[in-house]
Coordinates of C-alpha atoms in Angstrom, one line a residue:
Chain A
X7 CA -13.6 -18.7 -5.8
X8 CA -13.5 -21.3 -8.7
X9 CA -17.3 -21.4 -9.2
X10 CA -17.8 -17.7 -9.2
X11 CA -19.1 -16.5 -12.5
X12 CA -16.6 -14.3 -14.3
X13 CA -18.7 -11.1 -14.2
X14 CA -18.9 -11.3 -10.4
X15 CA -15.3 -12.1 -9.9
X16 CA -14.4 -9.2 -12.4
X17 CA -16.7 -6.9 -10.2
X18 CA -15.3 -8.0 -7.0
X19 CA -11.6 -7.5 -8.1
X20 CA -12.6 -4.0 -9.5
X21 CA -14.2 -3.0 -6.1
X22 CA -11.7 -4.6 -3.8
X23 CA -9.1 -1.8 -3.7
X24 CA -11.9 0.8 -3.6
X25 CA -13.5 -0.6 -0.6
X26 CA -10.3 -1.3 1.2
X27 CA -9.0 2.2 0.4
X28 CA -12.2 3.9 1.7
X29 CA -12.0 1.7 4.8
X30 CA -8.3 2.3 5.7
X31 CA -8.6 6.1 4.9
X32 CA -11.3 6.5 7.5
X33 CA -10.1 4.1 10.2
X34 CA -6.6 3.3 9.7
X35 CA -5.6 -0.1 10.8
X36 CA -4.5 -1.4 7.4
X37 CA -3.8 -5.0 8.5
X38 CA -7.2 -5.5 10.1
X39 CA -9.1 -3.7 7.4
X40 CA -7.4 -5.8 4.8
X41 CA -8.6 -8.9 6.6
X42 CA -12.1 -7.5 6.9
X43 CA -12.4 -6.7 3.2
X44 CA -11.0 -10.2 2.2
X45 CA -13.9 -11.7 4.3
X46 CA -16.4 -9.4 2.8
X47 CA -15.2 -10.6 -0.7
X48 CA -15.6 -14.1 0.2
X49 CA -19.0 -13.4 1.5
X50 CA -20.0 -11.7 -1.8
X51 CA -18.4 -14.6 -3.8
X52 CA -20.7 -17.1 -1.9
X53 CA -23.7 -15.0 -1.8
X54 CA -24.0 -13.1 -5.0
X55 CA -24.1 -16.0 -7.5
X56 CA -27.1 -17.3 -5.7
X57 CA -28.9 -14.2 -4.5
X58 CA -27.9 -11.9 -7.4
X59 CA -25.6 -9.0 -7.4
X60 CA -27.1 -6.0 -4.9
X61 CA -27.9 -2.7 -6.6
X62 CA -24.9 -1.0 -5.1
X63 CA -22.2 -3.6 -4.8
X64 CA -19.6 -1.2 -3.3
X65 CA -22.1 -0.2 -0.5
X66 CA -22.9 -3.8 0.3
X67 CA -19.2 -4.6 0.4
X68 CA -18.5 -1.6 2.5
X69 CA -21.1 -2.5 5.1
X70 CA -20.1 -6.1 5.3
X71 CA -16.3 -5.2 5.6
X72 CA -17.1 -2.3 8.1
X73 CA -19.1 -4.6 10.4
X74 CA -16.3 -7.1 10.3
X75 CA -13.7 -4.5 11.0
X76 CA -15.7 -3.4 14.1
X77 CA -15.7 -7.0 15.1
X78 CA -12.0 -7.4 14.6
X79 CA -11.3 -4.1 16.4
X80 CA -13.3 -5.2 19.3
X81 CA -11.4 -8.5 19.5
X82 CA -8.3 -6.7 19.3
X83 CA -9.5 -4.6 22.2
X84 CA -9.0 -7.4 24.5
X85 CA -5.4 -6.8 24.1
X86 CA -5.3 -3.1 23.3
X87 CA -7.9 -1.1 25.1
X88 CA -7.1 2.2 23.7
X89 CA -8.0 1.2 20.2
X90 CA -11.2 -0.4 21.3
X91 CA -12.5 2.9 22.7
X92 CA -11.9 4.6 19.3
X93 CA -13.6 1.8 17.5
X94 CA -16.5 1.4 19.9
X95 CA -17.1 5.3 19.6
X96 CA -17.9 4.9 15.9
X97 CA -21.2 3.8 15.0
X98 CA -21.0 1.7 11.8
X99 CA -23.8 3.7 10.3
X100 CA -21.6 6.8 10.4
X101 CA -18.9 5.0 8.6
X102 CA -20.8 4.2 5.6
X103 CA -23.1 7.0 4.3
X104 CA -20.3 9.1 2.7
X105 CA -18.4 6.6 1.0
X106 CA -20.8 5.4 -1.4
X107 CA -21.7 8.9 -2.2
X108 CA -18.2 10.1 -3.0
X109 CA -17.2 8.0 -5.9
X110 CA -14.4 10.5 -6.9
X111 CA -12.6 9.8 -3.8
X112 CA -12.6 6.1 -4.5
X113 CA -10.0 6.2 -7.2
X114 CA -7.7 8.4 -5.2
X115 CA -8.0 5.7 -2.5
X116 CA -7.0 3.0 -4.8
X117 CA -3.9 5.0 -5.7
X118 CA -3.0 5.8 -2.2
X119 CA -3.5 2.1 -1.5
X120 CA -1.0 1.2 -4.2
X121 CA 1.6 3.5 -2.9
X122 CA 1.0 2.0 0.5
X123 CA 1.4 -1.7 -0.7
X124 CA 4.7 -0.7 -2.7
X125 CA 6.3 1.1 0.3
X126 CA 10.0 1.1 0.4
X127 CA 10.1 -0.4 3.8
X128 CA 8.7 -3.7 2.4
X129 CA 10.8 -6.2 0.7
X130 CA 10.0 -6.8 -3.1
X131 CA 8.3 -10.1 -2.4
X132 CA 6.2 -8.4 0.2
X133 CA 5.4 -5.5 -2.1
X134 CA 4.2 -7.9 -4.7
X135 CA 2.3 -10.2 -2.4
X136 CA 0.5 -7.4 -0.8
X137 CA -0.2 -5.6 -4.0
X138 CA -1.8 -8.6 -5.6
X139 CA -4.0 -9.2 -2.6
X140 CA -4.9 -5.7 -1.4
X141 CA -5.2 -3.9 -4.9
X142 CA -5.4 -6.9 -7.3
X143 CA -8.1 -8.7 -5.3
X144 CA -6.6 -12.2 -5.4
X145 CA -7.0 -14.6 -2.5
X146 CA -4.0 -15.6 -0.7
X147 CA -4.6 -19.2 -2.2
X148 CA -4.4 -17.8 -5.7
X149 CA -1.2 -15.8 -5.1
X150 CA 0.5 -18.9 -3.5
X151 CA -0.6 -21.0 -6.4
X152 CA 0.8 -18.4 -8.9
X153 CA 4.0 -18.4 -7.2
X154 CA 4.2 -22.1 -6.6
X155 CA 4.6 -21.9 -2.8
X156 CA 2.3 -23.3 -0.1
X157 CA -0.4 -21.1 1.0
X158 CA 1.1 -20.9 4.6
X159 CA 4.2 -19.5 3.3
X160 CA 2.3 -16.7 1.3
X161 CA 0.0 -16.0 4.5
X162 CA 3.2 -15.5 6.4
X163 CA 4.6 -13.2 3.8
X164 CA 1.6 -11.1 3.5
X165 CA 1.0 -10.8 7.2
X166 CA 4.7 -9.9 7.8
X167 CA 4.3 -7.1 5.1
X168 CA 1.1 -5.7 6.9
X169 CA 2.9 -5.9 10.1
X170 CA 5.7 -3.8 8.6
X171 CA 3.2 -1.2 7.4
X172 CA 1.4 -1.2 10.8
X173 CA 4.9 -0.7 12.6
X174 CA 6.2 1.8 10.4
X175 CA 3.2 4.1 11.1
X176 CA 2.9 5.2 7.3
X177 CA -0.2 7.3 7.1
X178 CA -2.9 6.5 4.6
X179 CA -2.2 9.6 2.5
X180 CA -0.7 10.4 -0.9
X181 CA 3.1 10.8 -0.6
X182 CA 4.3 14.4 -0.4
X183 CA 5.3 16.1 -3.6
X184 CA 9.0 15.5 -3.1
X185 CA 8.5 11.8 -2.7
X186 CA 5.7 11.3 -5.4
X187 CA 8.0 10.4 -8.3
X188 CA 10.1 7.9 -6.3
X189 CA 6.9 6.1 -4.9
X190 CA 5.2 6.0 -8.3
X191 CA 8.6 4.5 -9.4
X192 CA 8.5 1.8 -6.9
X193 CA 4.8 1.0 -7.9
X194 CA 5.6 0.7 -11.5
X195 CA 8.6 -1.6 -10.8
X196 CA 6.3 -3.8 -8.8
X197 CA 3.9 -4.1 -11.5
X198 CA 6.8 -4.7 -13.8
X199 CA 8.1 -7.6 -11.7
X200 CA 4.7 -9.3 -11.5
X201 CA 4.4 -9.1 -15.2
X202 CA 7.9 -10.6 -15.7
X203 CA 7.4 -13.4 -13.2
X204 CA 4.3 -14.5 -15.2
X205 CA 5.9 -13.9 -18.5
X206 CA 9.6 -15.1 -18.1
X207 CA 8.2 -17.9 -15.8
X208 CA 11.1 -19.3 -13.9
X209 CA 9.2 -22.1 -12.5
X210 CA 7.2 -24.7 -14.3
X211 CA 7.8 -25.8 -17.9
X212 CA 5.2 -24.5 -20.3
X213 CA 3.0 -22.6 -18.0
X214 CA 3.6 -18.9 -18.7
X215 CA 1.7 -18.0 -15.8
X216 CA -1.1 -15.9 -17.4
X217 CA -2.8 -15.3 -14.1
X218 CA 0.2 -13.0 -13.1
X219 CA 0.6 -11.3 -16.5
X220 CA -3.2 -10.8 -16.4
X221 CA -3.0 -9.3 -13.0
X222 CA -0.1 -7.1 -13.8
X223 CA -1.9 -5.8 -16.9
X224 CA -5.1 -5.3 -15.1
X225 CA -3.3 -3.3 -12.2
X226 CA -1.4 -1.1 -14.8
X227 CA -4.6 -0.3 -16.7
X228 CA -5.9 0.8 -13.2
X229 CA -3.1 3.0 -12.7
X230 CA -3.2 4.4 -16.2
X231 CA -6.9 5.3 -15.6
X232 CA -6.0 7.0 -12.3
X233 CA -3.0 8.9 -13.9
X234 CA -3.8 9.2 -17.5
X235 CA -1.2 12.1 -18.1
X236 CA 1.7 10.2 -16.8
X237 CA 3.8 9.0 -19.8
X238 CA 5.7 6.1 -17.9
X239 CA 2.5 4.6 -16.8
X240 CA 1.3 4.6 -20.4
X241 CA 4.7 3.5 -21.5
X242 CA 4.6 0.5 -19.0
X243 CA 1.1 -0.5 -20.1
X244 CA 2.0 -0.4 -23.7
X245 CA 5.1 -2.4 -23.0
X246 CA 3.2 -5.1 -21.3
X247 CA 0.6 -5.2 -24.0
X248 CA 3.1 -5.3 -26.8
X249 CA 5.2 -8.1 -25.1
X250 CA 2.3 -10.2 -24.0
X251 CA 1.0 -10.0 -27.7
X252 CA 3.8 -12.3 -28.5
X253 CA 3.2 -15.0 -26.0
X254 CA 1.2 -17.4 -28.1
X255 CA 4.0 -17.7 -30.6
X256 CA 6.9 -17.7 -28.0
X257 CA 6.9 -21.4 -27.0
X258 CA 6.6 -24.5 -29.2
X259 CA 4.4 -27.4 -28.4
X260 CA 6.8 -28.9 -26.1
X261 CA 7.4 -25.7 -24.2
X262 CA 10.7 -24.9 -26.0
X263 CA 11.5 -21.3 -26.5
X264 CA 11.1 -19.9 -30.1
X265 CA 13.2 -16.9 -30.9
X266 CA 11.2 -13.9 -32.2
X267 CA 12.8 -14.2 -35.6
X268 CA 11.3 -17.6 -36.0
X269 CA 7.9 -17.0 -34.4
X270 CA 4.7 -17.4 -36.3
X271 CA 3.6 -13.6 -36.5
X272 CA 0.2 -14.8 -37.5
X273 CA -0.3 -15.9 -33.9
X274 CA 0.6 -12.5 -32.2
X275 CA -2.4 -10.8 -30.7
X276 CA -3.2 -8.1 -33.1
X277 CA -5.7 -6.3 -30.9
X278 CA -3.1 -6.1 -28.0
X279 CA -0.4 -4.7 -30.5
X280 CA -2.8 -2.0 -31.8
X281 CA -3.7 -0.9 -28.3
X282 CA -0.2 -0.9 -27.2
X283 CA 1.1 1.1 -30.2
X284 CA -1.6 3.6 -29.7
X285 CA -0.7 4.1 -26.2
X286 CA 2.9 4.7 -26.8
X287 CA 2.4 6.8 -29.7
X288 CA 0.2 9.0 -27.6
X289 CA 2.7 9.0 -24.6
X290 CA 6.0 9.7 -26.5
X291 CA 5.5 13.3 -27.7
X292 CA 4.4 14.4 -24.4
X293 CA 7.4 15.3 -22.5
X294 CA 10.2 13.6 -20.7
X295 CA 10.8 10.1 -22.1
X296 CA 11.4 7.4 -19.6
X297 CA 12.8 3.7 -19.8
X298 CA 9.5 2.1 -20.0
X299 CA 8.3 4.3 -23.1
X300 CA 11.7 3.6 -24.8
X301 CA 11.2 -0.1 -24.2
X302 CA 7.5 0.0 -25.3
X303 CA 8.7 1.9 -28.5
X304 CA 11.2 -0.7 -29.3
X305 CA 8.7 -3.5 -28.6
X306 CA 6.2 -1.7 -31.0
X307 CA 8.8 -1.7 -33.8
X308 CA 9.3 -5.4 -33.4
X309 CA 5.6 -6.0 -33.3
X310 CA 4.9 -3.9 -36.3
X311 CA 7.2 -5.7 -38.6
X312 CA 5.4 -8.2 -40.9
X313 CA 8.6 -10.3 -41.0
X314 CA 11.9 -10.3 -39.3
X315 CA 13.4 -8.7 -42.4
X316 CA 11.0 -5.7 -42.2
X317 CA 12.1 -4.9 -38.8
X318 CA 13.1 -1.2 -38.5
X319 CA 16.5 -1.7 -37.0
X320 CA 17.8 1.8 -37.5
X321 CA 15.0 3.2 -35.4
X322 CA 15.5 0.4 -32.8
X323 CA 19.2 1.3 -32.5
X324 CA 18.4 4.9 -32.1
X325 CA 16.0 4.1 -29.3
X326 CA 18.6 1.9 -27.7
X327 CA 21.1 4.8 -27.8
X328 CA 18.7 7.1 -25.9
X329 CA 18.0 4.2 -23.4
X330 CA 21.6 3.6 -22.8
X331 CA 21.8 7.2 -21.5
X332 CA 19.3 6.5 -18.9
X333 CA 19.9 2.9 -18.1
X334 CA 23.5 1.8 -18.6
X335 CA 23.0 -1.8 -17.4
X336 CA 24.7 -4.9 -19.0
X337 CA 21.3 -6.2 -20.4
X338 CA 20.7 -2.8 -22.2
X339 CA 24.2 -2.9 -23.6
X340 CA 23.8 -6.3 -24.7
X341 CA 20.6 -5.4 -26.6
X342 CA 22.3 -2.3 -28.0
X343 CA 25.1 -4.5 -29.4
X344 CA 22.5 -6.7 -31.2
X345 CA 21.0 -3.6 -32.7
X346 CA 24.3 -2.3 -33.9
X347 CA 25.1 -5.7 -35.6
X348 CA 21.6 -5.6 -37.3
X349 CA 22.3 -2.0 -38.7
X350 CA 26.0 -2.0 -39.2
X351 CA 26.8 -5.7 -39.6
X352 CA 27.8 -8.6 -37.3
X353 CA 31.4 -7.5 -36.9
X354 CA 30.4 -4.1 -35.5
X355 CA 28.2 -5.8 -33.0
X356 CA 31.0 -8.2 -32.0
X357 CA 33.2 -5.3 -31.4
X358 CA 30.5 -3.8 -29.1
X359 CA 30.5 -7.1 -27.2
X360 CA 34.2 -7.1 -26.7
X361 CA 33.9 -3.7 -24.9
X362 CA 31.2 -5.2 -22.7
X363 CA 32.4 -8.8 -22.0
X364 CA 35.0 -8.2 -19.4
X365 CA 32.4 -6.9 -16.9
X366 CA 29.6 -9.0 -17.9
X367 CA 31.1 -12.5 -18.7
X368 CA 31.0 -14.1 -15.4
X369 CA 28.2 -16.3 -14.7
X370 CA 25.8 -14.9 -17.2
X371 CA 25.2 -17.0 -20.3
X372 CA 23.8 -14.1 -22.4
X373 CA 27.0 -12.5 -23.7
X374 CA 27.9 -15.8 -25.1
X375 CA 24.5 -16.5 -26.6
X376 CA 24.5 -13.2 -28.4
X377 CA 28.2 -13.5 -29.5
X378 CA 27.2 -16.9 -30.9
X379 CA 24.3 -15.5 -32.9
X380 CA 26.4 -12.7 -34.3
X381 CA 29.3 -15.1 -35.1
X382 CA 26.7 -17.3 -37.0
X383 CA 25.5 -14.2 -38.8
X384 CA 29.1 -13.4 -39.7
X385 CA 29.4 -16.9 -41.1
X386 CA 32.0 -18.2 -38.5
X387 CA 30.1 -21.4 -37.9
X388 CA 32.8 -23.0 -35.9
X389 CA 33.2 -20.1 -33.4
X390 CA 29.5 -19.7 -33.2
X391 CA 29.0 -23.5 -32.3
X392 CA 31.7 -23.2 -29.6
X393 CA 29.9 -20.1 -28.1
X394 CA 26.5 -21.7 -28.2
X395 CA 27.8 -24.7 -26.2
X396 CA 29.7 -22.2 -23.8
X397 CA 26.4 -20.4 -23.3
X398 CA 24.5 -23.5 -22.9
X399 CA 27.1 -24.6 -20.2
X400 CA 26.4 -21.2 -18.2
X401 CA 22.6 -21.2 -18.7
X402 CA 20.8 -22.3 -15.7
X403 CA 17.3 -23.1 -17.1
X404 CA 16.6 -26.2 -19.0
X405 CA 14.6 -24.7 -21.8
X406 CA 17.4 -22.2 -22.4
X407 CA 20.0 -24.9 -22.4
X408 CA 17.9 -27.0 -24.8
X409 CA 17.5 -24.0 -27.2
X410 CA 21.2 -23.3 -27.1
X411 CA 22.2 -26.9 -27.7
X412 CA 19.8 -27.0 -30.7
X413 CA 21.3 -24.0 -32.2
X414 CA 24.8 -25.6 -31.8
X415 CA 23.6 -28.8 -33.4
X416 CA 22.5 -26.7 -36.5
X417 CA 26.3 -26.0 -37.0
X418 CA 28.0 -29.4 -37.6
X419 CA 31.3 -29.6 -36.1
X420 CA 34.1 -29.9 -38.6
X421 CA 36.6 -32.7 -38.0
X422 CA 36.7 -32.0 -34.2
X423 CA 36.7 -35.2 -32.4
X424 CA 35.1 -35.3 -28.9
X425 CA 32.6 -32.7 -30.0
X426 CA 30.6 -33.9 -26.9
X427 CA 33.2 -32.9 -24.3
Chain B
X24 CA 6.4 -34.1 11.5
X25 CA 8.4 -32.8 8.6
X26 CA 10.1 -35.0 6.0
X27 CA 12.4 -34.2 3.1
X28 CA 12.3 -36.1 -0.1
X29 CA 15.7 -35.9 -1.8
X30 CA 16.0 -36.3 -5.4
X31 CA 19.3 -37.2 -6.9
X32 CA 20.9 -36.8 -10.5
X33 CA 24.2 -36.7 -12.2
X34 CA 25.8 -34.2 -14.6
X35 CA 25.1 -36.7 -17.3
X36 CA 21.3 -36.7 -16.6
X37 CA 21.2 -33.0 -16.6
X38 CA 23.1 -33.1 -20.0
X39 CA 20.8 -35.6 -21.4
X40 CA 17.7 -33.5 -20.4
X41 CA 19.5 -30.4 -21.8
X42 CA 19.8 -32.0 -25.3
X43 CA 23.6 -31.7 -25.1
X44 CA 25.1 -33.3 -28.3
X45 CA 26.5 -36.7 -27.5
X46 CA 24.6 -37.1 -24.2
X47 CA 22.8 -40.4 -23.5
X48 CA 19.9 -41.2 -23.4
X49 CA 18.8 -38.3 -25.5
X50 CA 15.6 -36.5 -24.2
X51 CA 13.4 -35.1 -26.7
X52 CA 11.7 -31.7 -25.9
X53 CA 8.5 -33.7 -25.4
X54 CA 10.2 -36.0 -22.9
X55 CA 11.5 -33.1 -20.9
X56 CA 7.9 -31.3 -21.1
X57 CA 6.1 -34.6 -19.9
X58 CA 8.5 -34.9 -17.0
X59 CA 8.2 -31.3 -15.9
X60 CA 4.4 -31.5 -16.2
X61 CA 4.5 -34.8 -14.1
X62 CA 6.5 -33.3 -11.4
X63 CA 4.4 -30.1 -11.3
X64 CA 1.1 -32.1 -10.9
X65 CA 2.7 -34.4 -8.3
X66 CA 3.8 -31.3 -6.2
X67 CA 0.4 -29.6 -6.9
X68 CA -1.4 -32.6 -5.2
X69 CA 0.8 -32.2 -2.3
X70 CA 0.1 -28.4 -2.1
X71 CA -3.5 -29.0 -2.4
X72 CA -3.5 -31.6 0.5
X73 CA -1.9 -29.1 2.7
X74 CA 1.1 -31.1 3.3
X75 CA 3.6 -29.0 1.3
X76 CA 6.2 -27.1 3.0
X77 CA 8.9 -26.1 0.5
X78 CA 10.4 -27.5 -2.8
X79 CA 13.4 -26.4 -4.9
X80 CA 15.3 -27.9 -7.8
X81 CA 18.9 -27.3 -8.1
X82 CA 20.7 -26.5 -11.3
X83 CA 23.3 -28.9 -12.8
X84 CA 26.4 -30.1 -10.8
X85 CA 28.7 -28.2 -13.2
X86 CA 27.4 -24.8 -11.8
X87 CA 28.4 -26.0 -8.2
X88 CA 31.2 -24.2 -6.4
X89 CA 32.9 -25.9 -3.3
X90 CA 34.4 -23.8 -0.6
X91 CA 37.1 -25.4 1.5
X92 CA 40.0 -24.4 3.6
X93 CA 43.4 -24.4 2.1
X94 CA 46.2 -23.4 4.5
X95 CA 43.6 -21.8 6.7
X96 CA 42.1 -19.7 4.0
X97 CA 38.7 -20.4 2.4
X98 CA 39.0 -21.3 -1.2
X99 CA 36.2 -21.6 -3.7
X100 CA 36.6 -24.2 -6.8
X101 CA 34.4 -24.8 -9.7
X102 CA 32.5 -28.0 -10.5
X103 CA 33.9 -30.5 -8.0
X104 CA 31.8 -33.6 -9.3
X105 CA 32.7 -36.2 -11.7
X106 CA 30.1 -36.5 -14.7
X107 CA 28.5 -39.7 -13.3
X108 CA 28.6 -38.9 -9.7
X109 CA 25.0 -38.6 -8.3
X110 CA 24.4 -35.4 -6.2
X111 CA 21.4 -33.7 -4.8
X112 CA 19.2 -32.5 -7.7
X113 CA 16.3 -31.0 -5.7
X114 CA 14.2 -31.6 -2.6
X115 CA 10.7 -31.4 -1.4
X116 CA 9.7 -30.9 2.2
X117 CA 6.3 -32.4 3.2
X118 CA 4.6 -31.8 6.6
X119 CA 2.5 -35.1 7.1
X120 CA 1.0 -37.5 9.5
X121 CA 3.6 -40.3 9.5
X122 CA 6.6 -41.5 7.9
X123 CA 4.5 -44.1 6.0
X124 CA 2.5 -41.1 4.5
X125 CA 5.8 -39.2 3.5
X126 CA 6.9 -42.6 1.8
X127 CA 3.7 -42.8 0.0
X128 CA 4.0 -39.2 -1.3
X129 CA 7.5 -40.1 -2.6
X130 CA 6.5 -43.4 -4.1
X131 CA 4.2 -41.6 -6.4
X132 CA 7.3 -40.4 -8.2
X133 CA 7.9 -43.8 -9.4
X134 CA 5.4 -43.2 -12.2
X135 CA 7.6 -40.1 -13.6
X136 CA 7.9 -40.5 -17.3
X137 CA 11.2 -41.0 -19.0
X138 CA 12.3 -41.5 -22.6
X139 CA 11.4 -44.8 -24.1
X140 CA 13.9 -47.6 -23.6
X141 CA 15.6 -45.8 -20.6
X142 CA 16.1 -48.4 -17.8
X143 CA 14.3 -47.5 -14.7
X144 CA 16.3 -49.6 -12.3
X145 CA 18.5 -46.7 -11.3
X146 CA 15.5 -44.9 -9.9
X147 CA 15.4 -43.9 -6.4
X148 CA 14.7 -41.1 -3.8
X149 CA 15.4 -40.7 -0.2
X150 CA 12.9 -39.7 2.5
X151 CA 14.5 -38.3 5.7
X152 CA 12.8 -36.9 8.7
X153 CA 13.6 -33.4 9.4
X154 CA 15.0 -32.5 12.9
X155 CA 12.4 -30.8 15.0
X156 CA 13.7 -27.5 15.7
X157 CA 14.0 -26.2 12.3
X158 CA 10.4 -25.2 12.7
X159 CA 9.2 -21.9 10.9
X160 CA 12.7 -21.3 9.7
X161 CA 11.4 -21.6 6.0
X162 CA 9.3 -19.1 4.2

C-alpha cells in the first residue's frame, strides 16, 4: 500500500471496520469476512488511485467484500455443506441495500467489532494483532513490520486469533450489560498496550514506532467518538496525546533517553497538549474518576509547566494518592515516592522507597534508579553514584544502561580505587 | 532449510556498549546508534526477501542464571560467566535455499560499524543448519 495517496489510505482505514462490522453482523463468519474485507481494501487501494474514489466508498467496499465473501463461503462449502446452503440462499443484492442506508448502525458495528477483537478468550498478542488489522485497517505486512516479526509469524498469530473467535462461538453483538464494563476495560487496555509498544519501543534503537502510537491514537479517537460520555475513554485518549506530545524531545540525536527535566520543552507538541488538556478537563468532573483520567491529569500537569521548576508537584502528589487507592502497583508506588520527594524533600521520598524496596527490589532497575536520583537531590553524591551503577547493572536495555552510566559519570568517584569494578 | 546465525559477545563488550565507566573500548552513543541501525537494516532486508524466521537479542551475560543439580536438587546461581568469556549474544534464524545463501546473509554482518580504532580480527558469527523437525515450533 506504499504508493496509495494519503487521503485514500485514510478513507480506507476509516471505512474498514464499518464494512467488516456490517458484514459480520449480517452473515457471521468473522474469519472469512475479515479475509473478504482485506481483499476489498487491496482492490480499492489498487483501483481508486487510478479510477478515482467512487461516490459511495462504503457501498463499493461492501459490494466487493460481499461478493468475495460469497466466493469464500462457496469454497468453504466443499468442506462444510451446511454453511454453503445458507450462503447460497442469500442473494448478494439482498445483503447490500440496507447497509449503505443505515449509517447510524455502522458506528455500533465498529464498537461491537472492537469488543470482539479484544475478547478475553484471545491472548494479548492476538488481541493486539486482530484489533490493528480488523479495526485499524492495517495490513498483515504493516503489523508485522511494526512488531519486527516476519509476516508469516503475524499471519499465523492473526489466523489463530480468528480461529479462537470462530471456535468460541461468540456472537456478533454488544456485550450484555453486566459484562460491558469489563469488555470496555479490555478494549482500553489493548489500545494502551499498542500505544506503549510504539512509545516505549522495546525493539530498535531510535525508532519510536510512530505507526503504532499513531494507530493507537486513531483507534482511541474512534472509541471516544462512539462513546463520548465515557470518562475513561476520554482519559486514555488524553493520556496518549499528552504523552506523545513529549516524544520529539524525549530522545537525543543518538537515540539516547533524555529525562523529562532536561527536555527542550519548546519541542513538545503544543496542539496535542492543548487537546489532551481540554479532554481531561472536560472528563474529570463528570463522575467516577478512573486510572486513565488520573494519569492523564498528571501528564497534563507536567506538560503545562513551562519549566521543570514550575511543575505543580503538590497537585501531582495529590493525584498519585488517589491513584494509589485504585492501583497499588510497584510502579505507581515508585512514582508516588518521587512526587513525595519533590514536595516534602528527597529524604521523605527515600523513606517511601525503603517501605517499597523489599518487595520490588529483585530484578527491577527502577527502584535503584529512583533512589539514585533522590540521593543526588539530597546531596549524597557517593551513594547516588553507587545506586546509578547498581541500577545500570540491573537494567536490561542498552539506552537505559547508557543513561544510568552517564548519570553516574557526572558524580565523580572520590578516592575509591577500582571504580570500574 | 533453516539456518541459525549465532552472534557472540562477552560481558566486556556489553559493558563497553553500555558506556560503563572504565570499559574498553568506549562506545559513544553515536557508535551504538550506528550499530543498532546497521543491524536493523540488515535484518529488515532479510525480512523483505522473505527469508526471515525469527531473531532475538540476549541481554548481558551478567543477567544469566545457571540452573544445575546440587545433591539432586536444582539450584540457580547468578552470572556464571567470566567477564571476557564469549557467550551467545543473539541469534537470527533464516529460511533459505542453501547453506551458501545463509552464509552470504551472515557475511553481510562483516560491515557492522564499530568505534574507530577497534580491531576487527575478533569478529565472527556461526551459521548452523537447524534440525528439521523443529518446523513450525516458532511463532
